[in-house]
Amino acid sequence: MALSTKATHQQTRDHNERLVVRTLYDLGPISRAEVARLTGLTRTTVSDVVSTLLDDGVVREIGRGPSSGGKAPILLEVHDDARLVVGLDLGEEHFAGSLVNLRGEIRRTVELAVDGRDGAAALALVFDLLDRLLDGSTAPLLGIGIGTPGLVDSRTGTIRRAVNLDWRDLPLGAIVAERYAVPVNVANDSQAAALAEYTYAGGDRVPNLIAIRVGRGVGAGLILRGALFQGDGSGAGEIGHVVIADDGALCRCGRNGCLETVAGMSAIEAQATAATGRPTDLVALRVAIEAGDRWALDIADAAGAVLGRAIAGLIGALDIQRIVLLGPVAELGEPWLASVRREAWSRALALLADDIQIDVAGPTTNVVIRGASALLVARELGLSLVR
Ligand SMILES: [Zn+2]
């Protein structure tokens, strides 16, 4: 009896603490009285919780705000550098890692070339990267987030299959957690990108969103009701390997005509190279688009249209209004984006299409690193991402 009462007290305390931190994270700097008003907690409870958070260093006082008659209130905010998180992006050519603060701001980055390593050698490279990052870190570490290509079961931190790294059923999360003694989250790169968009959106945060990453691969990360949705086999959002062209080109997955073979970066570069008769990458294509070259505009239009059709299907299934595009291909700019929008809007149910917002995310470099860290930040701040 006594035990269960104690447990309930502790739960209430944790709940109140998360509520206060979340309010300060999204709306600070504000006063204790304002926190009480916004959360519905009593002033005594807020003072009590804040004093613990001040001791922990997670929250800090930053002087007095404007007075509304009486004594000017002391303002509080979350101390963004009080805790750090490691975010890793296990990319195809490089493994990159950063120390990230509670706001998703990168404090230090280390990058190591993969040079064809796979299997155990690739795992050793992950350890090497983490050792270098954590050497001399200045604040307590909340945990390690890992974004990786491939099929990932985030609940267990297991990589079910990552073709390039030759990892199959690798319990990466458990291995890293044991070695570094901190919580570890593993997500696929598109899912990590969705988490970054959700977690660091601040006042613009919406409960449902789709983030689509268009690089060599094409994948969507789905945030439903404030939580990452992975589906029954961890593959929710794997739209890149849905076959859309019956007699299409051979895909990395072994089949023909996947979305990736038409809308992905390699496909776009191959078309640009064919059109110009010399090696033409995305950057050169973008220059040609900006110069108004017809062939370049046509390639951007066709690639965008195929993606737009896939998005219409997602909208029909989920009725999610906020869609964010990112990755190297998203940097193609306006003609590509216009084509994505046109096809998505014209093919989705008209009633749903009216409210859809499709945009290219802000600066998309390091989005996987920030996303990988986001789950841990969200957990600490009680952003209701963890089920
Ligand atoms: Zn495929």
mmCIF file of C-alpha atoms and ligand atoms in Angstrom:
data_model
loop_
_atom_site.group_PDB
_atom_site.id
_atom_site.type_symbol
_atom_site.label_atom_id
_atom_site.label_comp_id
_atom_site.label_asym_id
_atom_site.label_seq_id
_atom_site.Cartn_x
_atom_site.Cartn_y
_atom_site.Cartn_z
ATOM 1 C CA MET A 1 0.000 0.000 0.000
ATOM 2 C CA ALA A 2 2.696 2.446 1.073
ATOM 3 C CA LEU A 3 4.744 1.437 -1.940
ATOM 4 C CA SER A 4 1.991 2.107 -4.446
ATOM 5 C CA THR A 5 1.244 5.509 -2.898
ATOM 6 C CA LYS A 6 4.913 6.347 -3.184
ATOM 7 C CA ALA A 7 4.962 5.209 -6.807
ATOM 8 C CA THR A 8 1.976 7.404 -7.593
ATOM 9 C CA HIS A 9 3.671 10.417 -5.990
ATOM 10 C CA GLN A 10 6.769 9.819 -8.070
ATOM 11 C CA GLN A 11 4.674 9.512 -11.241
ATOM 12 C CA THR A 12 2.862 12.763 -10.506
ATOM 13 C CA ARG A 13 6.199 14.445 -9.892
ATOM 14 C CA ASP A 14 7.647 13.174 -13.166
ATOM 15 C CA HIS A 15 4.526 14.208 -15.025
ATOM 16 C CA ASN A 16 4.610 17.727 -13.555
ATOM 17 C CA GLU A 17 8.312 18.046 -14.287
ATOM 18 C CA ARG A 18 7.816 17.112 -17.937
ATOM 19 C CA LEU A 19 4.885 19.488 -18.239
ATOM 20 C CA VAL A 20 6.914 22.394 -16.863
ATOM 21 C CA VAL A 21 9.983 21.631 -18.994
ATOM 22 C CA ARG A 22 7.860 21.268 -22.137
ATOM 23 C CA THR A 23 6.087 24.563 -21.474
ATOM 24 C CA LEU A 24 9.364 26.384 -20.913
ATOM 25 C CA TYR A 25 10.930 24.700 -23.955
ATOM 26 C CA ASP A 26 8.163 25.827 -26.295
ATOM 27 C CA LEU A 27 7.148 29.149 -24.729
ATOM 28 C CA GLY A 28 10.034 30.413 -22.544
ATOM 29 C CA PRO A 29 11.348 32.715 -21.290
ATOM 30 C CA ILE A 30 8.324 33.106 -19.005
ATOM 31 C CA SER A 31 7.685 33.521 -15.277
ATOM 32 C CA ARG A 32 6.641 30.904 -12.723
ATOM 33 C CA ALA A 33 3.178 32.480 -12.561
ATOM 34 C CA GLU A 34 2.867 32.204 -16.338
ATOM 35 C CA VAL A 35 3.908 28.540 -16.215
ATOM 36 C CA ALA A 36 1.232 27.914 -13.588
ATOM 37 C CA ARG A 37 -1.390 29.635 -15.721
ATOM 38 C CA LEU A 38 -0.416 27.719 -18.892
ATOM 39 C CA THR A 39 -0.147 24.283 -17.252
ATOM 40 C CA GLY A 40 -3.011 24.509 -14.776
ATOM 41 C CA LEU A 41 -0.604 23.486 -11.967
ATOM 42 C CA THR A 42 -0.686 25.397 -8.666
ATOM 43 C CA ARG A 43 1.965 28.053 -8.075
ATOM 44 C CA THR A 44 3.350 26.038 -5.172
ATOM 45 C CA THR A 45 3.777 22.971 -7.363
ATOM 46 C CA VAL A 46 5.444 25.015 -10.104
ATOM 47 C CA SER A 47 7.874 26.634 -7.631
ATOM 48 C CA ASP A 48 8.694 23.228 -6.227
ATOM 49 C CA VAL A 49 9.313 21.647 -9.638
ATOM 50 C CA VAL A 50 11.291 24.643 -10.904
ATOM 51 C CA SER A 51 13.594 24.546 -7.895
ATOM 52 C CA THR A 52 14.503 20.915 -8.729
ATOM 53 C CA LEU A 53 15.046 21.806 -12.372
ATOM 54 C CA LEU A 54 17.269 24.745 -11.376
ATOM 55 C CA ASP A 55 19.368 22.380 -9.218
ATOM 56 C CA ASP A 56 19.685 19.970 -12.161
ATOM 57 C CA GLY A 57 20.714 22.851 -14.411
ATOM 58 C CA VAL A 58 18.053 22.029 -17.012
ATOM 59 C CA VAL A 59 16.249 25.322 -16.363
ATOM 60 C CA ARG A 60 17.813 28.700 -15.580
ATOM 61 C CA GLU A 61 16.706 32.155 -14.469
ATOM 62 C CA ILE A 62 17.512 34.943 -16.901
ATOM 63 C CA GLY A 63 16.609 38.142 -15.051
ATOM 64 C CA ARG A 64 13.367 40.032 -14.627
ATOM 65 C CA GLY A 65 10.646 40.605 -17.193
ATOM 66 C CA PRO A 66 8.409 43.656 -17.571
ATOM 67 C CA SER A 67 6.375 44.466 -14.474
ATOM 68 C CA SER A 68 2.604 44.569 -14.615
ATOM 69 C CA GLY A 69 2.237 46.749 -11.535
ATOM 70 C CA GLY A 70 3.965 44.815 -8.749
ATOM 71 C CA LYS A 71 7.460 43.442 -8.543
ATOM 72 C CA ALA A 72 8.755 42.361 -11.962
ATOM 73 C CA PRO A 73 8.727 38.538 -12.256
ATOM 74 C CA ILE A 74 11.891 36.459 -12.748
ATOM 75 C CA LEU A 75 11.907 34.814 -16.167
ATOM 76 C CA LEU A 76 12.815 31.153 -16.706
ATOM 77 C CA GLU A 77 14.017 29.256 -19.734
ATOM 78 C CA VAL A 78 15.361 25.831 -20.629
ATOM 79 C CA HIS A 79 19.168 25.920 -20.606
ATOM 80 C CA ASP A 80 19.743 24.529 -24.083
ATOM 81 C CA ASP A 81 23.314 23.401 -23.403
ATOM 82 C CA ALA A 82 22.618 21.780 -20.027
ATOM 83 C CA ARG A 83 22.486 18.366 -21.660
ATOM 84 C CA LEU A 84 24.004 17.037 -24.860
ATOM 85 C CA VAL A 85 22.956 14.249 -27.162
ATOM 86 C CA VAL A 86 24.970 12.446 -29.794
ATOM 87 C CA GLY A 87 23.385 12.145 -33.216
ATOM 88 C CA LEU A 88 24.914 9.804 -35.809
ATOM 89 C CA ASP A 89 24.241 9.657 -39.528
ATOM 90 C CA LEU A 90 25.519 6.393 -40.956
ATOM 91 C CA GLY A 91 25.535 7.581 -44.543
ATOM 92 C CA GLU A 92 26.663 5.706 -47.608
ATOM 93 C CA GLU A 93 30.034 7.401 -48.038
ATOM 94 C CA HIS A 94 30.604 8.891 -44.575
ATOM 95 C CA PHE A 95 29.679 8.166 -41.008
ATOM 96 C CA ALA A 96 29.087 11.572 -39.413
ATOM 97 C CA GLY A 97 28.338 12.324 -35.796
ATOM 98 C CA SER A 98 27.638 15.450 -33.785
ATOM 99 C CA LEU A 99 27.187 16.574 -30.234
ATOM 100 C CA VAL A 100 23.822 18.340 -30.274
ATOM 101 C CA ASN A 101 22.205 20.497 -27.591
ATOM 102 C CA LEU A 102 18.564 20.398 -26.452
ATOM 103 C CA ARG A 103 17.531 22.746 -29.253
ATOM 104 C CA GLY A 104 19.069 20.607 -31.979
ATOM 105 C CA GLU A 105 22.022 22.968 -32.392
ATOM 106 C CA ILE A 106 25.218 21.215 -33.364
ATOM 107 C CA ARG A 107 28.156 21.803 -31.028
ATOM 108 C CA ARG A 108 30.806 19.528 -32.517
ATOM 109 C CA THR A 109 31.007 17.246 -35.555
ATOM 110 C CA VAL A 110 33.291 14.392 -36.552
ATOM 111 C CA GLU A 111 33.144 12.700 -39.932
ATOM 112 C CA LEU A 112 34.876 9.482 -40.999
ATOM 113 C CA ALA A 113 35.026 7.991 -44.495
ATOM 114 C CA VAL A 114 33.447 4.554 -44.781
ATOM 115 C CA ASP A 115 35.849 3.445 -47.560
ATOM 116 C CA GLY A 116 33.824 0.360 -48.355
ATOM 117 C CA ARG A 117 33.825 -1.017 -44.792
ATOM 118 C CA ASP A 118 30.940 -3.287 -43.918
ATOM 119 C CA GLY A 119 30.012 -5.892 -41.301
ATOM 120 C CA ALA A 120 32.231 -5.865 -38.193
ATOM 121 C CA ALA A 121 34.586 -3.259 -39.669
ATOM 122 C CA ALA A 122 31.674 -0.822 -40.118
ATOM 123 C CA LEU A 123 30.637 -1.433 -36.510
ATOM 124 C CA ALA A 124 34.190 -0.698 -35.351
ATOM 125 C CA LEU A 125 34.001 2.573 -37.288
ATOM 126 C CA VAL A 126 30.847 3.505 -35.326
ATOM 127 C CA PHE A 127 32.755 2.969 -32.056
ATOM 128 C CA ASP A 128 35.700 4.996 -33.331
ATOM 129 C CA LEU A 129 33.371 7.865 -34.245
ATOM 130 C CA LEU A 130 31.639 7.807 -30.844
ATOM 131 C CA ASP A 131 34.944 7.679 -28.939
ATOM 132 C CA ARG A 132 36.217 10.735 -30.790
ATOM 133 C CA LEU A 133 32.971 12.665 -30.249
ATOM 134 C CA LEU A 134 32.694 11.956 -26.542
ATOM 135 C CA ASP A 135 36.321 12.726 -25.758
ATOM 136 C CA GLY A 136 36.227 15.937 -23.696
ATOM 137 C CA SER A 137 32.439 16.451 -23.851
ATOM 138 C CA THR A 138 31.429 19.295 -21.514
ATOM 139 C CA ALA A 139 27.886 18.487 -20.366
ATOM 140 C CA PRO A 140 26.082 15.332 -19.186
ATOM 141 C CA LEU A 141 25.118 13.056 -22.072
ATOM 142 C CA LEU A 142 21.403 12.260 -22.410
ATOM 143 C CA GLY A 143 21.925 9.486 -24.904
ATOM 144 C CA ILE A 144 22.892 8.484 -28.409
ATOM 145 C CA GLY A 145 20.610 8.611 -31.443
ATOM 146 C CA ILE A 146 21.517 6.784 -34.634
ATOM 147 C CA GLY A 147 20.068 7.350 -38.107
ATOM 148 C CA THR A 148 20.871 4.726 -40.697
ATOM 149 C CA PRO A 149 19.660 3.668 -44.116
ATOM 150 C CA GLY A 150 17.725 0.441 -44.222
ATOM 151 C CA LEU A 151 14.962 -1.260 -42.334
ATOM 152 C CA VAL A 152 15.147 -0.558 -38.603
ATOM 153 C CA ASP A 153 13.038 -1.773 -35.719
ATOM 154 C CA SER A 154 13.225 1.266 -33.432
ATOM 155 C CA ARG A 155 11.483 -0.487 -30.573
ATOM 156 C CA THR A 156 14.442 -2.822 -30.139
ATOM 157 C CA GLY A 157 17.143 -0.744 -31.846
ATOM 158 C CA THR A 158 17.771 -3.599 -34.260
ATOM 159 C CA ILE A 159 18.791 -3.048 -37.861
ATOM 160 C CA ARG A 160 16.823 -5.649 -39.749
ATOM 161 C CA ARG A 161 18.595 -5.038 -43.027
ATOM 162 C CA ALA A 162 21.061 -2.431 -44.319
ATOM 163 C CA VAL A 163 22.223 -3.535 -47.752
ATOM 164 C CA ASN A 164 25.309 -1.319 -48.169
ATOM 165 C CA LEU A 165 26.708 -2.063 -44.721
ATOM 166 C CA ASP A 166 25.931 -5.765 -44.991
ATOM 167 C CA TRP A 167 24.143 -5.659 -41.629
ATOM 168 C CA ARG A 168 21.310 -8.061 -41.037
ATOM 169 C CA ASP A 169 19.468 -8.391 -37.709
ATOM 170 C CA LEU A 170 22.200 -6.405 -35.970
ATOM 171 C CA PRO A 171 21.155 -5.286 -32.432
ATOM 172 C CA LEU A 172 23.064 -2.017 -32.849
ATOM 173 C CA GLY A 173 21.092 -0.141 -30.164
ATOM 174 C CA ALA A 174 21.827 -2.768 -27.494
ATOM 175 C CA ILE A 175 25.505 -3.026 -28.452
ATOM 176 C CA VAL A 176 26.074 0.734 -28.287
ATOM 177 C CA ALA A 177 23.988 1.123 -25.085
ATOM 178 C CA GLU A 178 26.090 -1.507 -23.339
ATOM 179 C CA ARG A 179 29.389 0.037 -24.404
ATOM 180 C CA TYR A 180 28.530 3.656 -23.509
ATOM 181 C CA ALA A 181 25.982 3.096 -20.698
ATOM 182 C CA VAL A 182 23.413 5.606 -21.985
ATOM 183 C CA PRO A 183 20.015 5.215 -23.681
ATOM 184 C CA VAL A 184 20.289 4.631 -27.438
ATOM 185 C CA ASN A 185 17.694 5.096 -30.155
ATOM 186 C CA VAL A 186 18.042 3.825 -33.703
ATOM 187 C CA ALA A 187 15.843 5.023 -36.553
ATOM 188 C CA ASN A 188 15.948 4.862 -40.306
ATOM 189 C CA ASP A 189 17.185 8.065 -41.969
ATOM 190 C CA SER A 190 13.795 9.226 -43.292
ATOM 191 C CA GLN A 191 12.196 8.542 -39.934
ATOM 192 C CA ALA A 192 14.978 10.486 -38.221
ATOM 193 C CA ALA A 193 14.316 13.409 -40.559
ATOM 194 C CA ALA A 194 10.620 13.344 -39.635
ATOM 195 C CA LEU A 195 11.532 13.365 -35.946
ATOM 196 C CA ALA A 196 13.773 16.400 -36.450
ATOM 197 C CA GLU A 197 11.014 18.295 -38.253
ATOM 198 C CA TYR A 198 8.557 17.452 -35.494
ATOM 199 C CA THR A 199 10.701 17.955 -32.419
ATOM 200 C CA TYR A 200 12.455 21.172 -33.362
ATOM 201 C CA ALA A 201 9.426 22.877 -34.941
ATOM 202 C CA GLY A 202 8.778 24.895 -31.762
ATOM 203 C CA GLY A 203 5.513 26.828 -31.938
ATOM 204 C CA ASP A 204 4.811 25.450 -35.453
ATOM 205 C CA ARG A 205 4.614 21.879 -34.207
ATOM 206 C CA VAL A 206 1.665 19.918 -35.571
ATOM 207 C CA PRO A 207 0.733 16.407 -34.362
ATOM 208 C CA ASN A 208 0.729 14.767 -37.802
ATOM 209 C CA LEU A 209 3.340 15.179 -40.486
ATOM 210 C CA ILE A 210 5.085 13.382 -43.307
ATOM 211 C CA ALA A 211 8.745 14.106 -44.034
ATOM 212 C CA ILE A 212 9.988 12.761 -47.344
ATOM 213 C CA ARG A 213 13.698 12.428 -47.889
ATOM 214 C CA VAL A 214 14.753 12.340 -51.518
ATOM 215 C CA GLY A 215 18.380 11.435 -52.030
ATOM 216 C CA ARG A 216 19.809 8.270 -53.550
ATOM 217 C CA GLY A 217 16.907 6.563 -51.815
ATOM 218 C CA VAL A 218 13.390 7.898 -51.413
ATOM 219 C CA GLY A 219 11.673 7.372 -48.085
ATOM 220 C CA ALA A 220 8.986 8.904 -45.925
ATOM 221 C CA GLY A 221 8.932 9.275 -42.146
ATOM 222 C CA LEU A 222 5.470 9.398 -40.617
ATOM 223 C CA ILE A 223 4.625 11.225 -37.408
ATOM 224 C CA LEU A 224 1.119 10.349 -36.298
ATOM 225 C CA ARG A 225 -0.344 11.977 -33.195
ATOM 226 C CA GLY A 226 3.070 13.075 -32.041
ATOM 227 C CA ALA A 227 4.704 9.664 -32.352
ATOM 228 C CA LEU A 228 6.849 8.026 -34.989
ATOM 229 C CA PHE A 229 4.761 5.432 -36.788
ATOM 230 C CA GLN A 230 6.732 2.437 -38.045
ATOM 231 C CA GLY A 231 4.038 -0.002 -39.069
ATOM 232 C CA ASP A 232 3.915 -3.758 -38.493
ATOM 233 C CA GLY A 233 7.299 -4.535 -40.029
ATOM 234 C CA SER A 234 9.176 -1.277 -39.283
ATOM 235 C CA GLY A 235 8.854 -0.328 -42.942
ATOM 236 C CA ALA A 236 6.140 2.338 -42.820
ATOM 237 C CA GLY A 237 6.974 5.078 -45.318
ATOM 238 C CA GLU A 238 9.260 2.912 -47.489
ATOM 239 C CA ILE A 239 7.703 4.379 -50.617
ATOM 240 C CA GLY A 240 10.976 4.299 -52.567
ATOM 241 C CA HIS A 241 10.627 0.606 -53.331
ATOM 242 C CA VAL A 242 7.040 0.589 -54.460
ATOM 243 C CA VAL A 243 7.043 -0.353 -58.141
ATOM 244 C CA ILE A 244 5.561 2.411 -60.275
ATOM 245 C CA ALA A 245 6.970 1.644 -63.763
ATOM 246 C CA ASP A 246 6.182 -1.813 -65.107
ATOM 247 C CA ASP A 247 9.189 -2.005 -67.421
ATOM 248 C CA GLY A 248 11.382 0.336 -65.414
ATOM 249 C CA ALA A 249 15.091 0.278 -64.671
ATOM 250 C CA LEU A 250 16.702 -2.214 -62.297
ATOM 251 C CA CYS A 251 16.624 -1.029 -58.673
ATOM 252 C CA ARG A 252 19.154 -1.621 -55.871
ATOM 253 C CA CYS A 253 16.559 -3.846 -54.194
ATOM 254 C CA GLY A 254 16.610 -6.267 -57.120
ATOM 255 C CA ARG A 255 13.274 -5.366 -58.671
ATOM 256 C CA ASN A 256 12.496 -3.120 -61.614
ATOM 257 C CA GLY A 257 10.767 0.245 -61.785
ATOM 258 C CA CYS A 258 10.673 1.268 -58.110
ATOM 259 C CA LEU A 259 9.865 4.934 -57.348
ATOM 260 C CA GLU A 260 13.559 5.390 -56.520
ATOM 261 C CA THR A 261 14.530 4.458 -60.101
ATOM 262 C CA VAL A 262 12.553 7.431 -61.423
ATOM 263 C CA ALA A 263 12.429 10.057 -58.672
ATOM 264 C CA GLY A 264 15.707 9.373 -56.813
ATOM 265 C CA MET A 265 18.993 11.209 -57.141
ATOM 266 C CA SER A 266 20.842 8.578 -59.187
ATOM 267 C CA ALA A 267 17.982 8.391 -61.698
ATOM 268 C CA ILE A 268 17.856 12.177 -62.064
ATOM 269 C CA GLU A 269 21.620 12.424 -62.541
ATOM 270 C CA ALA A 270 21.538 9.632 -65.129
ATOM 271 C CA GLN A 271 18.864 11.509 -67.101
ATOM 272 C CA ALA A 272 20.832 14.750 -66.890
ATOM 273 C CA THR A 273 23.965 12.946 -68.066
ATOM 274 C CA ALA A 274 22.072 11.425 -70.993
ATOM 275 C CA ALA A 275 20.645 14.837 -71.926
ATOM 276 C CA THR A 276 23.997 16.639 -71.896
ATOM 277 C CA GLY A 277 26.222 13.823 -73.115
ATOM 278 C CA ARG A 278 28.686 14.350 -70.229
ATOM 279 C CA PRO A 279 28.675 13.536 -66.491
ATOM 280 C CA THR A 280 26.106 15.898 -64.965
ATOM 281 C CA ASP A 281 25.385 15.882 -61.236
ATOM 282 C CA LEU A 282 22.573 17.510 -59.236
ATOM 283 C CA VAL A 283 24.512 20.730 -58.738
ATOM 284 C CA ALA A 284 25.085 21.141 -62.485
ATOM 285 C CA LEU A 285 21.435 20.296 -63.117
ATOM 286 C CA ARG A 286 20.371 22.987 -60.685
ATOM 287 C CA VAL A 287 22.526 25.545 -62.456
ATOM 288 C CA ALA A 288 20.889 24.588 -65.761
ATOM 289 C CA ILE A 289 17.423 24.858 -64.180
ATOM 290 C CA GLU A 290 18.218 28.329 -62.902
ATOM 291 C CA ALA A 291 19.442 29.284 -66.382
ATOM 292 C CA GLY A 292 16.084 28.116 -67.751
ATOM 293 C CA ASP A 293 17.443 25.276 -69.923
ATOM 294 C CA ARG A 294 14.512 23.332 -71.341
ATOM 295 C CA TRP A 295 16.020 19.840 -70.906
ATOM 296 C CA ALA A 296 16.793 20.576 -67.235
ATOM 297 C CA LEU A 297 13.310 21.913 -66.522
ATOM 298 C CA ASP A 298 11.802 18.818 -68.149
ATOM 299 C CA ILE A 299 13.847 16.453 -65.979
ATOM 300 C CA ALA A 300 12.912 18.343 -62.791
ATOM 301 C CA ASP A 301 9.263 18.390 -63.836
ATOM 302 C CA ALA A 302 9.101 14.663 -64.575
ATOM 303 C CA ALA A 303 10.894 13.643 -61.368
ATOM 304 C CA GLY A 304 8.698 15.925 -59.275
ATOM 305 C CA ALA A 305 5.514 14.663 -60.905
ATOM 306 C CA VAL A 306 6.256 11.022 -60.052
ATOM 307 C CA LEU A 307 6.923 11.946 -56.435
ATOM 308 C CA GLY A 308 3.735 14.036 -56.350
ATOM 309 C CA ARG A 309 1.704 11.014 -57.422
ATOM 310 C CA ALA A 310 3.200 8.932 -54.620
ATOM 311 C CA ILE A 311 2.354 11.727 -52.163
ATOM 312 C CA ALA A 312 -1.258 11.785 -53.371
ATOM 313 C CA GLY A 313 -1.456 8.128 -52.357
ATOM 314 C CA LEU A 314 -0.129 8.899 -48.884
ATOM 315 C CA ILE A 315 -2.616 11.737 -48.484
ATOM 316 C CA GLY A 316 -5.452 9.457 -49.512
ATOM 317 C CA ALA A 317 -4.409 6.861 -46.947
ATOM 318 C CA LEU A 318 -3.591 9.140 -44.024
ATOM 319 C CA ASP A 319 -5.185 12.571 -44.595
ATOM 320 C CA ILE A 320 -2.096 14.355 -43.265
ATOM 321 C CA GLN A 321 -1.884 18.006 -44.266
ATOM 322 C CA ARG A 322 1.723 18.913 -43.464
ATOM 323 C CA ILE A 323 4.286 17.456 -45.832
ATOM 324 C CA VAL A 324 7.944 18.418 -45.715
ATOM 325 C CA LEU A 325 10.447 17.540 -48.438
ATOM 326 C CA LEU A 326 14.164 17.307 -47.816
ATOM 327 C CA GLY A 327 17.394 15.751 -48.967
ATOM 328 C CA PRO A 328 19.654 16.579 -51.935
ATOM 329 C CA VAL A 329 16.928 16.384 -54.597
ATOM 330 C CA ALA A 330 14.695 18.797 -52.660
ATOM 331 C CA GLU A 331 17.393 21.390 -53.259
ATOM 332 C CA LEU A 332 16.497 21.423 -56.960
ATOM 333 C CA GLY A 333 14.149 24.239 -56.077
ATOM 334 C CA GLU A 334 11.018 25.730 -57.542
ATOM 335 C CA PRO A 335 10.232 23.892 -60.808
ATOM 336 C CA TRP A 336 10.646 20.538 -59.074
ATOM 337 C CA LEU A 337 8.561 21.614 -56.042
ATOM 338 C CA ALA A 338 5.862 23.110 -58.278
ATOM 339 C CA SER A 339 5.578 19.825 -60.113
ATOM 340 C CA VAL A 340 5.354 17.803 -56.869
ATOM 341 C CA ARG A 341 2.574 20.089 -55.631
ATOM 342 C CA ARG A 342 0.667 20.086 -58.913
ATOM 343 C CA GLU A 343 0.525 16.294 -59.118
ATOM 344 C CA ALA A 344 -0.215 15.772 -55.423
ATOM 345 C CA TRP A 345 -2.988 18.350 -55.415
ATOM 346 C CA SER A 346 -4.549 17.284 -58.694
ATOM 347 C CA ARG A 347 -4.583 13.592 -57.800
ATOM 348 C CA ALA A 348 -5.562 13.646 -54.116
ATOM 349 C CA LEU A 349 -9.244 13.821 -53.177
ATOM 350 C CA ALA A 350 -10.167 17.457 -53.836
ATOM 351 C CA LEU A 351 -11.764 17.924 -50.443
ATOM 352 C CA LEU A 352 -8.515 16.877 -48.717
ATOM 353 C CA ALA A 353 -6.169 18.573 -51.185
ATOM 354 C CA ASP A 354 -7.312 22.094 -50.339
ATOM 355 C CA ASP A 355 -5.622 22.120 -46.940
ATOM 356 C CA ILE A 356 -2.419 20.358 -47.892
ATOM 357 C CA GLN A 357 0.838 22.166 -47.345
ATOM 358 C CA ILE A 358 3.850 20.788 -49.204
ATOM 359 C CA ASP A 359 7.122 22.599 -48.572
ATOM 360 C CA VAL A 360 10.832 22.095 -48.768
ATOM 361 C CA ALA A 361 12.364 22.020 -45.283
ATOM 362 C CA GLY A 362 14.809 24.689 -44.165
ATOM 363 C CA PRO A 363 18.532 23.928 -44.404
ATOM 364 C CA THR A 364 18.568 20.165 -44.773
ATOM 365 C CA THR A 365 22.205 19.422 -44.020
ATOM 366 C CA ASN A 366 22.657 17.371 -40.870
ATOM 367 C CA VAL A 367 18.951 16.642 -40.717
ATOM 368 C CA VAL A 368 19.572 12.968 -39.996
ATOM 369 C CA ILE A 369 21.955 13.829 -37.159
ATOM 370 C CA ARG A 370 19.461 16.256 -35.668
ATOM 371 C CA GLY A 371 16.685 13.742 -36.131
ATOM 372 C CA ALA A 372 18.651 10.959 -34.540
ATOM 373 C CA SER A 373 19.117 13.169 -31.487
ATOM 374 C CA ALA A 374 15.500 14.329 -31.513
ATOM 375 C CA LEU A 375 13.977 11.214 -30.040
ATOM 376 C CA LEU A 376 16.166 11.480 -26.961
ATOM 377 C CA VAL A 377 15.555 15.203 -26.600
ATOM 378 C CA ALA A 378 11.824 14.602 -26.965
ATOM 379 C CA ARG A 379 11.905 11.942 -24.287
ATOM 380 C CA GLU A 380 13.748 14.182 -21.829
ATOM 381 C CA LEU A 381 11.434 17.087 -22.489
ATOM 382 C CA GLY A 382 8.267 15.018 -22.469
ATOM 383 C CA LEU A 383 7.253 15.899 -26.014
ATOM 384 C CA SER A 384 5.119 12.753 -26.100
ATOM 385 C CA LEU A 385 7.146 11.081 -28.831
ATOM 386 C CA VAL A 386 7.844 7.973 -26.807
ATOM 387 C CA ARG A 387 4.977 5.575 -26.494
HETATM 388 ZN ZN ZN B 1 13.576 -0.953 -55.273
#
